[in-house]
Coordinates of C-alpha atoms in Angstrom, one line a residue:
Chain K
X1 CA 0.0 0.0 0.0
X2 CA 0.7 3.7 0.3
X3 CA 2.4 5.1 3.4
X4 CA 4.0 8.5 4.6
X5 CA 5.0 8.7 7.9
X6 CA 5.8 11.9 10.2
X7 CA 6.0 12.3 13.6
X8 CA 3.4 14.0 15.0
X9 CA 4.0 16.3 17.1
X10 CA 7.8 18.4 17.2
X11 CA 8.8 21.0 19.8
X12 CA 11.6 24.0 18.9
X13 CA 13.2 27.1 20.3
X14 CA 13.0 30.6 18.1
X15 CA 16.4 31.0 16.6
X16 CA 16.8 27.2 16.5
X17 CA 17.0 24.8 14.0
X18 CA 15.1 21.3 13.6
X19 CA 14.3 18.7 11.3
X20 CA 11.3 17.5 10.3
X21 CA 11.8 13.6 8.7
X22 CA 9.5 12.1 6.5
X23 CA 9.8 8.6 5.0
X24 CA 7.8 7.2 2.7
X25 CA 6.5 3.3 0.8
X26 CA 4.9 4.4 -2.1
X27 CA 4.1 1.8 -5.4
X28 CA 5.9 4.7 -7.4
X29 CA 7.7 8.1 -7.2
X30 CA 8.0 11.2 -9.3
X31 CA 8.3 14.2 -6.7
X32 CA 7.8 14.8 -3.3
X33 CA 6.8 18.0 -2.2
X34 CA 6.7 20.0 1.7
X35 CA 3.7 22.2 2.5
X36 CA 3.4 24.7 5.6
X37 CA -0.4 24.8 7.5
X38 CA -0.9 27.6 9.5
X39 CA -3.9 26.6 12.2
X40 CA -7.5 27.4 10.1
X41 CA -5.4 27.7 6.9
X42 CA -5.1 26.2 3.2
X43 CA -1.7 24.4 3.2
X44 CA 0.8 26.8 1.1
X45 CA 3.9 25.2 -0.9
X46 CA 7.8 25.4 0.6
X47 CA 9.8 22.9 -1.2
X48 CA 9.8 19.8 -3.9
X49 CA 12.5 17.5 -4.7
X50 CA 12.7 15.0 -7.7
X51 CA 16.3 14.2 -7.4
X52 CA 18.7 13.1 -4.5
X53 CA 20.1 15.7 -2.4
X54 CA 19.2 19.3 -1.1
X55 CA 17.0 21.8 -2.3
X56 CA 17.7 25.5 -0.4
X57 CA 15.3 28.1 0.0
X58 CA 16.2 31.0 2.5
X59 CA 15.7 29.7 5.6
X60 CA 14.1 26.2 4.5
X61 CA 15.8 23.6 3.0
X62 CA 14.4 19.6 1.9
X63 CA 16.7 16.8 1.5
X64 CA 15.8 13.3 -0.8
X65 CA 17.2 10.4 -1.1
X66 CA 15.1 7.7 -3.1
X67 CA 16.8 4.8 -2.6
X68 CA 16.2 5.2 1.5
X69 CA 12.7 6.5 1.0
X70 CA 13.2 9.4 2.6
X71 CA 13.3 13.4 3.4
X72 CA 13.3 16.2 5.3
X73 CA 12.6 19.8 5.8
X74 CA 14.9 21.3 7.5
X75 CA 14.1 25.0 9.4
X76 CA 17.5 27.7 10.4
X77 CA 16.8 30.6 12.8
X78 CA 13.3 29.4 13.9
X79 CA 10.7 32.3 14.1
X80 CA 7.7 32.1 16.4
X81 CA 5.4 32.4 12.7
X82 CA 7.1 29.1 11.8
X83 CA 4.6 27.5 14.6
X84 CA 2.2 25.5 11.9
X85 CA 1.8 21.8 10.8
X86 CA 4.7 20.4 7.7
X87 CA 2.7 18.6 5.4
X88 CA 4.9 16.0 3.5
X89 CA 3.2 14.7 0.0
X90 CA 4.3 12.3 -2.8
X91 CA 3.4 11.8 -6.3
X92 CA 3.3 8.4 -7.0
X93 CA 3.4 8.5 -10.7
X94 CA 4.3 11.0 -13.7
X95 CA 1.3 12.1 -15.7
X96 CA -0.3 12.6 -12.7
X97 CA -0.8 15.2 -10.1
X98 CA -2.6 13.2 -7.5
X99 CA -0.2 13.4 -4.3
X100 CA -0.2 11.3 -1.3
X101 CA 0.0 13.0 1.5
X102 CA 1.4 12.5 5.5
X103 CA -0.8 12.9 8.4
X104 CA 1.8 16.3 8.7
X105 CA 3.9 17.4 11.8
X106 CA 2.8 19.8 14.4
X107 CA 5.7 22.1 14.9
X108 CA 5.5 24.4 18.2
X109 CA 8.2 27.5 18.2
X110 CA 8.9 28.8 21.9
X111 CA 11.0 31.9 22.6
Chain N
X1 CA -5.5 36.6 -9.2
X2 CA -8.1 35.7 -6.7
X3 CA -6.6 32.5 -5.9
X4 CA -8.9 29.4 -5.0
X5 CA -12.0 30.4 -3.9
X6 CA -14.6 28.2 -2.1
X7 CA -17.8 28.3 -0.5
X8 CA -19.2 28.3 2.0
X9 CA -16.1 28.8 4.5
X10 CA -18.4 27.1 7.5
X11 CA -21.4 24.9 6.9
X12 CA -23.5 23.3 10.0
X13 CA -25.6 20.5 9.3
X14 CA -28.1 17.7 10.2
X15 CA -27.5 14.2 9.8
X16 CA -29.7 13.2 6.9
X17 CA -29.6 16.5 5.1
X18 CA -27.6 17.6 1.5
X19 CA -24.2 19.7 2.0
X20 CA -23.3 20.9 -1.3
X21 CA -19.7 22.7 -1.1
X22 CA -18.4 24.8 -4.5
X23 CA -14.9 26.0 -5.8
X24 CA -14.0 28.4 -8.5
X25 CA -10.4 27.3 -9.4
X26 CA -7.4 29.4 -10.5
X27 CA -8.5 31.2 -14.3
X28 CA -6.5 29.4 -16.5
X29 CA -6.0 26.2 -14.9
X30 CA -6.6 23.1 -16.0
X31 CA -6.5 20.8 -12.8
X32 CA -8.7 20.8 -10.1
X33 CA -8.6 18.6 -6.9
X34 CA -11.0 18.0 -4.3
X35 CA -9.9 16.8 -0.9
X36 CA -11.1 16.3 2.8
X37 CA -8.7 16.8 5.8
X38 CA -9.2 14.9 9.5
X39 CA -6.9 15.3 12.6
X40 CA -7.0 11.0 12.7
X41 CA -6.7 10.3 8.3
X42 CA -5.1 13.7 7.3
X43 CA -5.2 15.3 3.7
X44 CA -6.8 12.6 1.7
X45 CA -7.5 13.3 -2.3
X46 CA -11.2 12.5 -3.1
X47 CA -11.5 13.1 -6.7
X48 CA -9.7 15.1 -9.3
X49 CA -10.5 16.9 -13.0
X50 CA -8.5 18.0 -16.2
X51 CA -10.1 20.3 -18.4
X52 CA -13.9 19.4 -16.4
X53 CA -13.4 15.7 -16.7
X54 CA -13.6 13.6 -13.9
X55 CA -9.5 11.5 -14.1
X56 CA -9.9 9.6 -10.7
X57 CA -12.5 9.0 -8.0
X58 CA -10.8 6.4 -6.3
X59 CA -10.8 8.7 -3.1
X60 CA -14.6 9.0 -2.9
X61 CA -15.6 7.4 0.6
X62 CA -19.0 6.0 -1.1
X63 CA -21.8 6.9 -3.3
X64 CA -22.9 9.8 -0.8
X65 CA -20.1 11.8 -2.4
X66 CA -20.6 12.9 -6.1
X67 CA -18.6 15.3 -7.8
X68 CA -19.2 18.2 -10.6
X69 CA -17.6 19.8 -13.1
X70 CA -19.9 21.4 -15.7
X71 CA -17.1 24.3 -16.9
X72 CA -13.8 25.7 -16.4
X73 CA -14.6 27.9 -13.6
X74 CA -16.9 26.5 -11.2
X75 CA -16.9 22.4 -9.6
X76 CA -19.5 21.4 -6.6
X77 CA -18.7 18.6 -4.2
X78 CA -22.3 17.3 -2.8
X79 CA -22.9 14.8 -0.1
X80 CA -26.1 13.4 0.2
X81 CA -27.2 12.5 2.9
X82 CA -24.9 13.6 5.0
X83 CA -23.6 12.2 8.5
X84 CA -21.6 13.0 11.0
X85 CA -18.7 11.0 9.9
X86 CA -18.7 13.4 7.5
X87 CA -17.1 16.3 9.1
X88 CA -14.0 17.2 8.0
X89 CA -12.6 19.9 6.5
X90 CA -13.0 19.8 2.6
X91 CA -10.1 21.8 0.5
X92 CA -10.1 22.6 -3.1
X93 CA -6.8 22.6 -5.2
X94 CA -6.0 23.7 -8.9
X95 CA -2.9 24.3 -10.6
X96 CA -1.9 24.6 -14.6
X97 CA 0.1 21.6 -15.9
X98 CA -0.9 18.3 -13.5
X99 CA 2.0 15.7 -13.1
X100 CA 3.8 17.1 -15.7
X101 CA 5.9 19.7 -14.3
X102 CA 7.1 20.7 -10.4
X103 CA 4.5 23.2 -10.4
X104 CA 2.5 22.8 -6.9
X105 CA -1.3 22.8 -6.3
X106 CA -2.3 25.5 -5.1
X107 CA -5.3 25.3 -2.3
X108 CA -8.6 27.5 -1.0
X109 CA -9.3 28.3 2.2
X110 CA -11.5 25.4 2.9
X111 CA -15.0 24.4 3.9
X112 CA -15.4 23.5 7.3
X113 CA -18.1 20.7 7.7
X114 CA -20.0 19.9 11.1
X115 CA -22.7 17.4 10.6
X116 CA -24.9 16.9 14.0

């Protein structure tokens, strides 16, 4: 079957950095992307990966490697706005856009 | 652009009654994506369409669900009847090019269900 698996729940301090892991059993794989849920919100994009290795964006970075089935989003110099669920998603298949997503990962920022 | 746009944003039910939800998707794209999100299950896809045309259901809990597309612009997802199983929050998606690029779906705000 299909499976993504993230822990739950993750605890940081601002100015701090953590990493949020993310492996995944999938029949196939063409992309996995991150997504950021603010509490009451739509989930908004941060980062996809296709190939092995790391993607950098600013503050945010997301690491792949296929043969382990497995990622992570990675967060420098924590901000209290950064408090918000990390949705990890995979596409299964090319020619299509129907993603698999994780149960996400509730991160908490304290100062 | 607008971005997604759904409504209603909060819908209050009775079991036994019809919820219909509705979505105008991004002008211009060609995908759009229904889905329903639960603290215990998550984001789970219910159905999507290219170009108004239904590509896979597979997600569709059971024949209470049923899914519309009748033009670019406008999609309903109706549940009848409704229970309180049911409540979840339901997100619409769209985005341009589907599986064939990097490009990300981009979601509405949501419809927040409670069925009593």
């Amino acid at each position: 079957g299909q499976n993504i698996d993230q822990p739950t729940e993750m605890t940081a301090t601002e100015g701090a950095i953590v990493q949020i892991n993310c492996t995944y059993q999938t029949s196939g794989f063409n992309g996995l992307f991150w997504y950021q849920q603010h509490a009451g919100e739509a989930p908004t994009f941060l980062s996809y990966n296709v190939l092995d290795g790391l993607e950098e964006k600013g503050r945010f970075s997301s690491f792949l490697s296929r043969s382990k089935g497995y990622s992570y989003l990675l967060l420098k110099e924590l901000q209290m706005k950064d408090s918000a669920s990390y949705l990890c998603a995979v596409r299964d298949r090319p020619g299509t856009d129907k993603l698999i997503f994780g149960t996400g990962t509730r991160l908490q920022v304290f100062p | 652009d607008a971005g997604v746009i759904q409504s209603p944003r909060h819908e209050v039910t009775e079991m036994g009654q019809e919820v219909t939800l509705r979505c105008k998707p991004i002008s211009g794209h060609d995908y759009l994506f229904w889905y329903r999100q639960t603290m215990m299950r998550g984001l789970e896809l219910l159905i999507y369409f290219n170009n108004n045309v239904p590509i896979d259901d597979s997600g569709m809990p059971e024949d209470r669900f049923s899914a519309k597309m009748p033009n670019a612009s406008f999609s309903t997802l109706k549940i009848q009847p409704s229970e309180p199983r049911d409540s979840a929050v339901y997100f619409c998606a769209s985005n341009e090019y589907g599986g064939r690029r990097q490009e990300t779906q981009y979601f509405g705000p949501g419809t927040r269900l409670l069925v009593l």
